[in-house]
Coordinates of C-alpha atoms in Angstrom, one line a residue:
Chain A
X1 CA -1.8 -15.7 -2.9
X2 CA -5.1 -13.8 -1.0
X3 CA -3.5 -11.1 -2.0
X4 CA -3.5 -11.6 -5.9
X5 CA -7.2 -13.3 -5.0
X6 CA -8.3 -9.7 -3.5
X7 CA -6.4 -7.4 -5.8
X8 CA -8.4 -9.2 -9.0
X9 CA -11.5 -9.6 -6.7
X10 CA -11.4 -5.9 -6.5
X11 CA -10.5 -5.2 -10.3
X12 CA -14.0 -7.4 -11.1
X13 CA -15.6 -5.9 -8.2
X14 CA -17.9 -2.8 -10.6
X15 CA -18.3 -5.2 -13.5
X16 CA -21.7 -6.8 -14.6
X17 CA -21.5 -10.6 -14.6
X18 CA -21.7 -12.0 -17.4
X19 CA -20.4 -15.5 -18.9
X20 CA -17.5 -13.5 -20.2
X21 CA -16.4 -11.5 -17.5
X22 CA -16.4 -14.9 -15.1
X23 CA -14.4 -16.7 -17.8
X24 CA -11.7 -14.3 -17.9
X25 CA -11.4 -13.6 -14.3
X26 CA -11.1 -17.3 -13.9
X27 CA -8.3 -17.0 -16.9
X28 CA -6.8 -14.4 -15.6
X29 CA -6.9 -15.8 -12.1
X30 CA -5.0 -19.0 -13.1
X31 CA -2.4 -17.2 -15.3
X32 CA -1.8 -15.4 -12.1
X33 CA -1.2 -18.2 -9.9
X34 CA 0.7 -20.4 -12.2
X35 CA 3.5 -17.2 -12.2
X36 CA 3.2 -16.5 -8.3
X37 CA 3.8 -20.2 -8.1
X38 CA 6.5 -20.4 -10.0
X39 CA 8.5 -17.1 -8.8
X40 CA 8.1 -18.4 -5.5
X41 CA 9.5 -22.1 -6.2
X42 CA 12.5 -19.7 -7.4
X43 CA 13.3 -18.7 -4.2
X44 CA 11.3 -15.4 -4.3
X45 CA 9.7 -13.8 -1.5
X46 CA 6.2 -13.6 -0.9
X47 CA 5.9 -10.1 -1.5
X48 CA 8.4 -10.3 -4.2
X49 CA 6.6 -12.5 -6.6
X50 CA 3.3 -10.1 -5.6
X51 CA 4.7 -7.2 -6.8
X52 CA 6.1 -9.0 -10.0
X53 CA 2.6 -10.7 -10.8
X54 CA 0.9 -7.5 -9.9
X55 CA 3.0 -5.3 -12.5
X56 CA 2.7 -7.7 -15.2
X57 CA -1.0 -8.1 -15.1
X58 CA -1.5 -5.0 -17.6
X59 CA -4.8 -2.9 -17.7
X60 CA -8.6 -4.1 -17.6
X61 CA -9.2 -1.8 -20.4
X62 CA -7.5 -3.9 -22.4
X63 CA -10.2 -6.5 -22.1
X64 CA -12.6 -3.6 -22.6
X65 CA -14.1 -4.7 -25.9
X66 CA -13.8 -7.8 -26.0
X67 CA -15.6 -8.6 -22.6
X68 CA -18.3 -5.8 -23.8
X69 CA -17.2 -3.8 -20.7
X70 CA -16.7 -0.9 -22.6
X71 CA -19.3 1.0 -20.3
X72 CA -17.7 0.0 -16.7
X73 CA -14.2 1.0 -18.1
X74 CA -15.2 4.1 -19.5
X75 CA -17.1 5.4 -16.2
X76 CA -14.2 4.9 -14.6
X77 CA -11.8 6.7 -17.3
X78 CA -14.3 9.6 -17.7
X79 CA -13.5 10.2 -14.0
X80 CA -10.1 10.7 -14.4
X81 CA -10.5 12.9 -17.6
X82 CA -12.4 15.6 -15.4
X83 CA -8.5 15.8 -14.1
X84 CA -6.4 15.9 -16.6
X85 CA -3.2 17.8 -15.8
X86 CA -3.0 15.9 -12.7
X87 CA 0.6 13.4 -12.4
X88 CA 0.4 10.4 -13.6
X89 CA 0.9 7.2 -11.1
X90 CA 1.2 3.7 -12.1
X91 CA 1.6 1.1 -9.6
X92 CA 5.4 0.8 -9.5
X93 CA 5.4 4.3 -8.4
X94 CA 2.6 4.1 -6.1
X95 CA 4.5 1.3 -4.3
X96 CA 7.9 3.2 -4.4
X97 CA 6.0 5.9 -2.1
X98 CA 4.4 3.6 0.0
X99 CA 7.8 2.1 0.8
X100 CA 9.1 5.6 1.5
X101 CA 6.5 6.7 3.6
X102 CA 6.6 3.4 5.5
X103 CA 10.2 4.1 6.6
X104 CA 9.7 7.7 6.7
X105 CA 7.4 6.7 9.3
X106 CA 9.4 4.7 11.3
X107 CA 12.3 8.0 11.7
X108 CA 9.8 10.6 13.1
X109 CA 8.0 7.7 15.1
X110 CA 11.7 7.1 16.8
X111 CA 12.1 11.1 16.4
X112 CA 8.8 11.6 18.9
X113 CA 9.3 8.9 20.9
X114 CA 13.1 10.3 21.4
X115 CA 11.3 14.0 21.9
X116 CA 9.3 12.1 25.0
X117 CA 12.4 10.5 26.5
X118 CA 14.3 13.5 26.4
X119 CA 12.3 14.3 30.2
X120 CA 13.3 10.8 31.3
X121 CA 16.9 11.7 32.1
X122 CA 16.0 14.8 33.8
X123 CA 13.6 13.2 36.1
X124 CA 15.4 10.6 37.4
X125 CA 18.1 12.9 38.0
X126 CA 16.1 15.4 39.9
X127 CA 15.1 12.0 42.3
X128 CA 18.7 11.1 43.1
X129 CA 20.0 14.6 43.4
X130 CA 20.2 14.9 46.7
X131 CA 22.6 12.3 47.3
X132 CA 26.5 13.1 47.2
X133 CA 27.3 10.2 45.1
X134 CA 25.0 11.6 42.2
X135 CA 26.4 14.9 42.5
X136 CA 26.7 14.7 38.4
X137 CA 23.3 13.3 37.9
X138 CA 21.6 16.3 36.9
X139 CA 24.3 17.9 34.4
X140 CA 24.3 14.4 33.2
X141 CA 20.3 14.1 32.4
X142 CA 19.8 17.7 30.8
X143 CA 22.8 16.6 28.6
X144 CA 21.0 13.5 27.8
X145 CA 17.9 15.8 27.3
X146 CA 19.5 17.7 24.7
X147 CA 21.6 14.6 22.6
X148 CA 17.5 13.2 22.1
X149 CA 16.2 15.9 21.4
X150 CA 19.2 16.8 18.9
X151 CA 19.2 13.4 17.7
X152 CA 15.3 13.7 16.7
X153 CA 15.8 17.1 15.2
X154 CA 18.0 15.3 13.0
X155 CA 15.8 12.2 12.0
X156 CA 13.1 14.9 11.6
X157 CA 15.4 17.2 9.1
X158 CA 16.2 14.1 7.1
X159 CA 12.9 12.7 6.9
X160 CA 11.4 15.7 5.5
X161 CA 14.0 16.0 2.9
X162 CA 13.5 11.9 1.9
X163 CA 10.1 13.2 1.3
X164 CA 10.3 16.3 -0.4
X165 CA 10.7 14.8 -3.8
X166 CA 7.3 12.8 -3.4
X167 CA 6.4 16.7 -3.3
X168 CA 4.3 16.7 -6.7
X169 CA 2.7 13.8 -5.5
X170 CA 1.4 14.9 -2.6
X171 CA -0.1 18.1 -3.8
X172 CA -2.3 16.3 -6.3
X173 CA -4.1 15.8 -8.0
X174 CA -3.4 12.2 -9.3
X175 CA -4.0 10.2 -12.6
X176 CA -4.6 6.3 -12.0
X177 CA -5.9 4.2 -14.3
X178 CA -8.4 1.5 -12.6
X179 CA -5.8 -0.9 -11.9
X180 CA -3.8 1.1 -9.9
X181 CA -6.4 2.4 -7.9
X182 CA -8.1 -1.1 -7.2
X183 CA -4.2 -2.3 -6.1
X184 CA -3.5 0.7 -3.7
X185 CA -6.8 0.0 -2.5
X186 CA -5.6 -3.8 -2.0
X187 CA -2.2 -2.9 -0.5
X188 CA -4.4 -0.5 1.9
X189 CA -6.9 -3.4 2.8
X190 CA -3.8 -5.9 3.7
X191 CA -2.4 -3.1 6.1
X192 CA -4.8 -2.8 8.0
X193 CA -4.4 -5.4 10.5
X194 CA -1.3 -4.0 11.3
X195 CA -2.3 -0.7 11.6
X196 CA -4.9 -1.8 13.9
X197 CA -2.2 -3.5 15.8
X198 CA -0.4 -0.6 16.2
X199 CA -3.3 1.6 17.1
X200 CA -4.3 -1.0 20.1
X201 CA -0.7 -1.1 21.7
X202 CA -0.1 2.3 21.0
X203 CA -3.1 3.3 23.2
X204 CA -2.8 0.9 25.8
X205 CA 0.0 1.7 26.2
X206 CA -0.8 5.4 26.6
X207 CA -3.6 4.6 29.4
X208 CA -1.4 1.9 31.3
X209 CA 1.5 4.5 31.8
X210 CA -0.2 6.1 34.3
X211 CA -0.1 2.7 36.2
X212 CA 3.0 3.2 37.9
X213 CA 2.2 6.7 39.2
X214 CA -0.6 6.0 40.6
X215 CA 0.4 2.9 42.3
X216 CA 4.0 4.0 43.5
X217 CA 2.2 7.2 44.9
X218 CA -0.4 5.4 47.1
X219 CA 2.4 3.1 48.4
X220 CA 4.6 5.9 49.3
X221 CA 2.2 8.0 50.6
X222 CA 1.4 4.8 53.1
X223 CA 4.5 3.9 53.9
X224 CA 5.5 7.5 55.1
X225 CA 5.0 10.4 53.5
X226 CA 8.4 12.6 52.9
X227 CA 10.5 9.6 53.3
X228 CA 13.4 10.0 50.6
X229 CA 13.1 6.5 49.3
X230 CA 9.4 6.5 48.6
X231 CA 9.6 10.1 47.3
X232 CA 12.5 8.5 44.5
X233 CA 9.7 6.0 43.7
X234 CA 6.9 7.7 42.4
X235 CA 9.7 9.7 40.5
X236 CA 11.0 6.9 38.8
X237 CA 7.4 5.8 38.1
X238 CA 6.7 8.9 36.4
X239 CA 9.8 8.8 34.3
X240 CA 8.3 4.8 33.6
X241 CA 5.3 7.5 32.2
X242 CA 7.5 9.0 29.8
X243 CA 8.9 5.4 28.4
X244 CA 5.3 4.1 28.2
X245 CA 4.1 7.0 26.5
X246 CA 6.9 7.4 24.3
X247 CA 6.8 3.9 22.7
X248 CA 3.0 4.4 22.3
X249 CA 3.0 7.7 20.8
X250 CA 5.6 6.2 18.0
X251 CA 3.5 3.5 17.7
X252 CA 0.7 5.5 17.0
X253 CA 2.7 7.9 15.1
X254 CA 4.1 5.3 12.5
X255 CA 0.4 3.9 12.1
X256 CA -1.2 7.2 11.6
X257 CA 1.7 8.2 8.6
X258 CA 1.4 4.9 6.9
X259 CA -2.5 5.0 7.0
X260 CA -2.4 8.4 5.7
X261 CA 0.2 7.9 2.7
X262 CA -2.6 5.4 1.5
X263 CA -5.6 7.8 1.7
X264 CA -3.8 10.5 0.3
X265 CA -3.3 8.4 -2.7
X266 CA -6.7 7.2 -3.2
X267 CA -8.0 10.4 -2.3
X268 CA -5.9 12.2 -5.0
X269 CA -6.5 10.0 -7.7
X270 CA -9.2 7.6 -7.4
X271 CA -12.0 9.8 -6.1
X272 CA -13.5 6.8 -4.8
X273 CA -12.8 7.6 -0.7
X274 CA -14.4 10.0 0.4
X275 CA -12.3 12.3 3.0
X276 CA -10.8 9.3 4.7
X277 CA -8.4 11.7 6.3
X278 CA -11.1 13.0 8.5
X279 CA -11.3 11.1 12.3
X280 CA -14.7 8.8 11.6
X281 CA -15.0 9.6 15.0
X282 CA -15.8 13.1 14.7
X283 CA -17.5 13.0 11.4
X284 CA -20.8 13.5 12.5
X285 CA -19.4 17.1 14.4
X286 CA -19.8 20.3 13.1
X287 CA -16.8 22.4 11.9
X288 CA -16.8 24.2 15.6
X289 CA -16.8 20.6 16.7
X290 CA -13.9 19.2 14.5
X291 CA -11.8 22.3 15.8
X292 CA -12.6 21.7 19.2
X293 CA -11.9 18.3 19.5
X294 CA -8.4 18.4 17.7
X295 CA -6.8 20.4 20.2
X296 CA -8.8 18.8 22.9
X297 CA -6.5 15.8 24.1
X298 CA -3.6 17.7 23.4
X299 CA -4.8 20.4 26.1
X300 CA -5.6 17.4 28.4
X301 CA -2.2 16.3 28.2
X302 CA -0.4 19.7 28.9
X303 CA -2.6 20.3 31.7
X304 CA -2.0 16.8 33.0
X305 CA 1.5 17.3 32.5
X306 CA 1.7 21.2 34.0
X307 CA -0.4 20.4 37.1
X308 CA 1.6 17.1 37.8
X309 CA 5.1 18.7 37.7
X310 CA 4.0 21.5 39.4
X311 CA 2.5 19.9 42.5
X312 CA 4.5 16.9 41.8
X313 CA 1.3 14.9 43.0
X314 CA 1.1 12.2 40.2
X315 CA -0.9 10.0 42.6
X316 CA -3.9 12.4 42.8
X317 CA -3.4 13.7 39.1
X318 CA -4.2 11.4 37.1
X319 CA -7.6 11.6 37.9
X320 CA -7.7 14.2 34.5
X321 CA -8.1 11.1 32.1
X322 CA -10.9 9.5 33.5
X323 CA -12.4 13.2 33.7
X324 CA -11.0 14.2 29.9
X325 CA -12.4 10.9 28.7
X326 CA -15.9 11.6 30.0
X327 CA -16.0 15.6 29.3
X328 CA -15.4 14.4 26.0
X329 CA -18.3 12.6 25.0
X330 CA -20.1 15.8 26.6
X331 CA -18.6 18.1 23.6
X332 CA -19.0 15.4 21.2
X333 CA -22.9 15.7 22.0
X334 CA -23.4 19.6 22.4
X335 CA -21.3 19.7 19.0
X336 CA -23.1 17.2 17.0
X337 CA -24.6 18.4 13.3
X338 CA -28.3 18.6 13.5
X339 CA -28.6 15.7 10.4
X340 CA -26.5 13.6 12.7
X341 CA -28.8 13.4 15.1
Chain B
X1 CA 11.9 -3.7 -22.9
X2 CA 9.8 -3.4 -26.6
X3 CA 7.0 -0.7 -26.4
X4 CA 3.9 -2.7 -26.4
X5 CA 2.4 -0.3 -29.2
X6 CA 5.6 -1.7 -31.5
X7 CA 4.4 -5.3 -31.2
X8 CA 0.9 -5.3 -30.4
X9 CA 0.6 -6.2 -33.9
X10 CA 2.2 -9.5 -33.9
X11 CA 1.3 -10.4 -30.9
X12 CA -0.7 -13.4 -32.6
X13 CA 1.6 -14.6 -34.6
X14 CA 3.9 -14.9 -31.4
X15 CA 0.9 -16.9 -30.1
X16 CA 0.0 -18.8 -32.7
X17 CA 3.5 -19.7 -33.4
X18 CA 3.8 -21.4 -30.0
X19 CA 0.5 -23.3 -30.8
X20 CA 1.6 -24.5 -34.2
X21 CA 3.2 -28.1 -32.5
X22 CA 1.6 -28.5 -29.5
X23 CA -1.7 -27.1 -27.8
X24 CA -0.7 -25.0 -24.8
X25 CA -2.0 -23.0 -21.8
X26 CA -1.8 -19.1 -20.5
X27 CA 0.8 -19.3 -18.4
X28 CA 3.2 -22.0 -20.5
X29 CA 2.6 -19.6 -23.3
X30 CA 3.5 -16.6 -21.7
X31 CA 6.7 -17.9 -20.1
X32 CA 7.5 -19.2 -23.6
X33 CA 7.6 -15.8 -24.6
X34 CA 9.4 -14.6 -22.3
X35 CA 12.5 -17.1 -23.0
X36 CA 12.2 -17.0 -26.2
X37 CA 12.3 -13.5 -26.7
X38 CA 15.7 -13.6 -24.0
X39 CA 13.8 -11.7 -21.5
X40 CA 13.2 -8.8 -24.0
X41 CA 9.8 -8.9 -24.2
X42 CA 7.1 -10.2 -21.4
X43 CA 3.5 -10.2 -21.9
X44 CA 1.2 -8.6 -19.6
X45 CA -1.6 -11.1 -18.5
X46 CA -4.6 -8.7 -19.9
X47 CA -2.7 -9.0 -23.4
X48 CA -2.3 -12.4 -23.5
X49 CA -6.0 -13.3 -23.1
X50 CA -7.4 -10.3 -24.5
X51 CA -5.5 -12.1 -27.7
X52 CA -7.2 -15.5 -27.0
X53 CA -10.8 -14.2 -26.9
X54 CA -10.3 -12.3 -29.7
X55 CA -8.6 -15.1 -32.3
X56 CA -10.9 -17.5 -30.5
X57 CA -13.5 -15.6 -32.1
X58 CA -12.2 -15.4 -34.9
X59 CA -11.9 -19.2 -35.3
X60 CA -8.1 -19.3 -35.4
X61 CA -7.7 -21.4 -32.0
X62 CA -9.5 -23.7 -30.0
X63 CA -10.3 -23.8 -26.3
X64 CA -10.6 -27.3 -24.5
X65 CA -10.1 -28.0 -20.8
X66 CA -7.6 -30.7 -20.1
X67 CA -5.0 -31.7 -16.8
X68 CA -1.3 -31.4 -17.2
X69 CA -0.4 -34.5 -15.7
X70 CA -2.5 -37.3 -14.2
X71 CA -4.2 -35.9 -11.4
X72 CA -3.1 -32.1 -11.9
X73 CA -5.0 -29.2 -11.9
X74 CA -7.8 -28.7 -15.2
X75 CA -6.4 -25.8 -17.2
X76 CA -7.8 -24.2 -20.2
X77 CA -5.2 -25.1 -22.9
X78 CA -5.5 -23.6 -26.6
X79 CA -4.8 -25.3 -30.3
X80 CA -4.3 -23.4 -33.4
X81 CA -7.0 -24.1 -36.1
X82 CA -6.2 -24.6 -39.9
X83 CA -8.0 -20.9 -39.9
X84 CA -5.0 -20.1 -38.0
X85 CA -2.4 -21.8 -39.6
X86 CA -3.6 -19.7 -42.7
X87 CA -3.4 -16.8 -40.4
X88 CA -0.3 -17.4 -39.1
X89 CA 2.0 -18.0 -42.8
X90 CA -0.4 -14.4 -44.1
X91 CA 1.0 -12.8 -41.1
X92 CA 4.9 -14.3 -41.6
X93 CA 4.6 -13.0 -45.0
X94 CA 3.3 -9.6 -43.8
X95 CA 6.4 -9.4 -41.3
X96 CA 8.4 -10.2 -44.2
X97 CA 7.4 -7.6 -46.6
X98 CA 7.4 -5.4 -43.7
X99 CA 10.8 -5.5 -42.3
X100 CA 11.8 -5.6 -46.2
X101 CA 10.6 -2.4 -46.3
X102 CA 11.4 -0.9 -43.0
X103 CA 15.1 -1.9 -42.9
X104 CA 15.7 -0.2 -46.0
X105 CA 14.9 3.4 -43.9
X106 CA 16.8 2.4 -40.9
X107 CA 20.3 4.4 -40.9
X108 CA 23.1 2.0 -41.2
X109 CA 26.0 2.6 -38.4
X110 CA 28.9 4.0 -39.6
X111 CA 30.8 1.0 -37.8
X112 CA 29.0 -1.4 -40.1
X113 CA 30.7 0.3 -43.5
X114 CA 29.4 3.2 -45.8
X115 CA 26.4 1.2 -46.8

């Protein structure tokens, strides 16, 4: 029911108020509730009876004249007119690629997280190799290597050809009328909470996967350095890394699609947002900046990765993040645009 | 599904014809119309009171607030005026003459006979 509340909050939200207007949100408002209520006494989900009350509202424009509107409505249309080849979406289609994305998102987040496991396998073999008993151990890990990696390949493969017919779509640019834009707006607004969910964990989990590394690798080099058993521990702390990372990358992953499929389509069509798409964080950066930065934590975590399996000192390594996080800010500050400032 | 443009034009005689024995509300009428028409035909909710402001104006219903039951919740429910019961027989005659008129261009199947 907030949800109906918000999506005809939203529709009302640009309009004078006048006696009229209130009156027919009010109307509208109870129409609205009396069906939700009644779909869901059917047995009807929640989201079910949503999407039912939401595509049988019809179109403010409607209301247009007789709620002496006209100007709101038009300001709105005369937007979209400046577009006029662009495909048209209504809201049924607008939530069929939502859905899509959604579980196109959940495949290449299992397809990267599957890509970071692939190491897992090796690792741990590598730590037990020595032993006679484990004599298959490392065949066995680089096979398990490849089945991930083939298996993501394929999730990847598929995905893209799910979403190759929302091709048109995606290219823009969009024609919504003002309902659609205010419920994709709505539907974007009621994600959110999720997708900062999924952000948190994600990261945290990121930063606590060094945990084990860095513990197990003071211990051992305590107890007694070179000793086999402590030497296996910090290696199956750093293939703990790998599962950490991997579950918070697809976490991360699946957030990041699922935010994006809903700025793309307000971006297209409703002109309203602004280059959403763009990190907030580096908004204020200058072009230089915005390059910089994007391949900057991705170079922090080769070389994290490059130095660590080189040396094969993950107890001293990780001492890049702390380092990364800080030199940062530093570029963020010599890159800054001048207004910003 | 009827194309909206089709029927937009009798859209208040649907509504006045649910008024004509008993005041009624937005939802009730719109569920009516729904049941009635066996599914075929649902109105959207911007239709539905875009028509009540508009014969409301017109002087062909009345608004009053009232509760469903004892206790319920305060709706505003809608009764046709004689304005509107003028309206409405104008209309049936209209839709009379019309489909009169209109049926005698629409092809006949060939199941039904030569006609």
């Amino acid at each position: 029911m907030e949800t109906l509340r918000n999506y005809l909050e939203n529709m009302f939200m640009n309009l004078p108020v006048t006696p009229e207007v209130l009156r027919a949100k009010q109307e509208l408002a109870q129409m609205m509730e009396d069906k939700y209520n009644e779909l869901k006494a059917e047995g009807r989900t929640e989201n079910e009876a949503i999407g039912i009350v939401i595509s049988e509202f019809g179109n403010l424009s409607e209301l247009a004249e007789d709620l002496g509107i006209n100007d709101a409505v038009r300001a709105h249309d005369s937007e979209m007119d400046m577009q006029p080849e662009g495909l048209h979406v209504n809201v049924q289609m607008a939530e069929a690629y939502l859905a899509d994305k959604a579980k196109s998102a959940v495949r290449i987040g299992i397809g990267v997280m599957l890509c970071i496991f692939s190491v897992v396998g090796t690792i741990l073999a590598a730590a037990v190799e020595d032993r006679p008993v484990f004599s298959t151990a490392l065949p066995a890990g680089v096979a398990a290597m490849f089945i991930m990696i083939g298996c993501a390949v394929g999730l990847f493969v598929y995905s893209a050809t799910k979403d190759s017919v929302w091709k048109e779509l995606e290219r823009g640019p969009l024609q919504m009328d003002f309902s659609t834009v205010e419920y994709i707006k709505n539907r974007k607004q009621s994600y959110h909470p999720t997708h900062t969910i999924f952000m948190t964990i994600g990261i945290v989990l990121c930063v606590v996967s060094v945990v084990p590394v860095t513990v197990f690798g003071i211990l051992g080099d305590r107890a007694s350095s070179g000793s086999q058993n402590a030497e296996s521990m910090t290696i199956a702390a750093a293939a703990s890394l790998f599962i950490f990372v991997g579950i918070g990358v697809m976490l991360i992953v699946q957030g990041s699609i699922r935010k994006e499929a809903f700025d793309r389509l307000l971006n297209a069509g409703g002109k309203t947002v602004a280059s959403m798409s763009e990190d907030p964080e580096y908004a204020d950066l200058t072009d230089t900046g915005k390059r910089v930065m994007s391949v900057y934590w991705p170079c922090v975590t080769c070389a994290y990765l490059a130095w660590s399996f080189l040396t094969f000192n993950w107890h001293i390594t990780w001492i890049i993040w702390p380092i990364a996080a800080v030199f940062s800010k530093v570029l963020q500050a010599i890159f800054i645009k001048k207004e910003a400032l | 599904m009827i194309s909206s443009d089709i029927i937009r034009g009798y859209n208040d005689t649907i509504i006045l014809y649910l008024l004509l024995d008993a005041p009624s509300y937005g939802y009730e009428i719109s569920k009516r119309i729904r049941s009635i028409s066996g599914e075929k035909y649902i109105i959207k909710e911007t239709t539905l009171y875009s028509a009540f402001t508009r014969m409301e104006k017109n002087g062909f219903i009345e608004s009053f607030y009232a509760e469903k039951e004892e206790g319920g919740k305060r709706r505003t429910y809608y009764r046709i005026t004689d304005a509107g019961r003028a309206y409405y027989s104008e209309k049936c005659e209209e839709w009379n003459l019309t489909k009169e008129v209109i049926e005698k261009f629409i092809a006949k199947e060939t199941a039904n006979g030569n006609a």
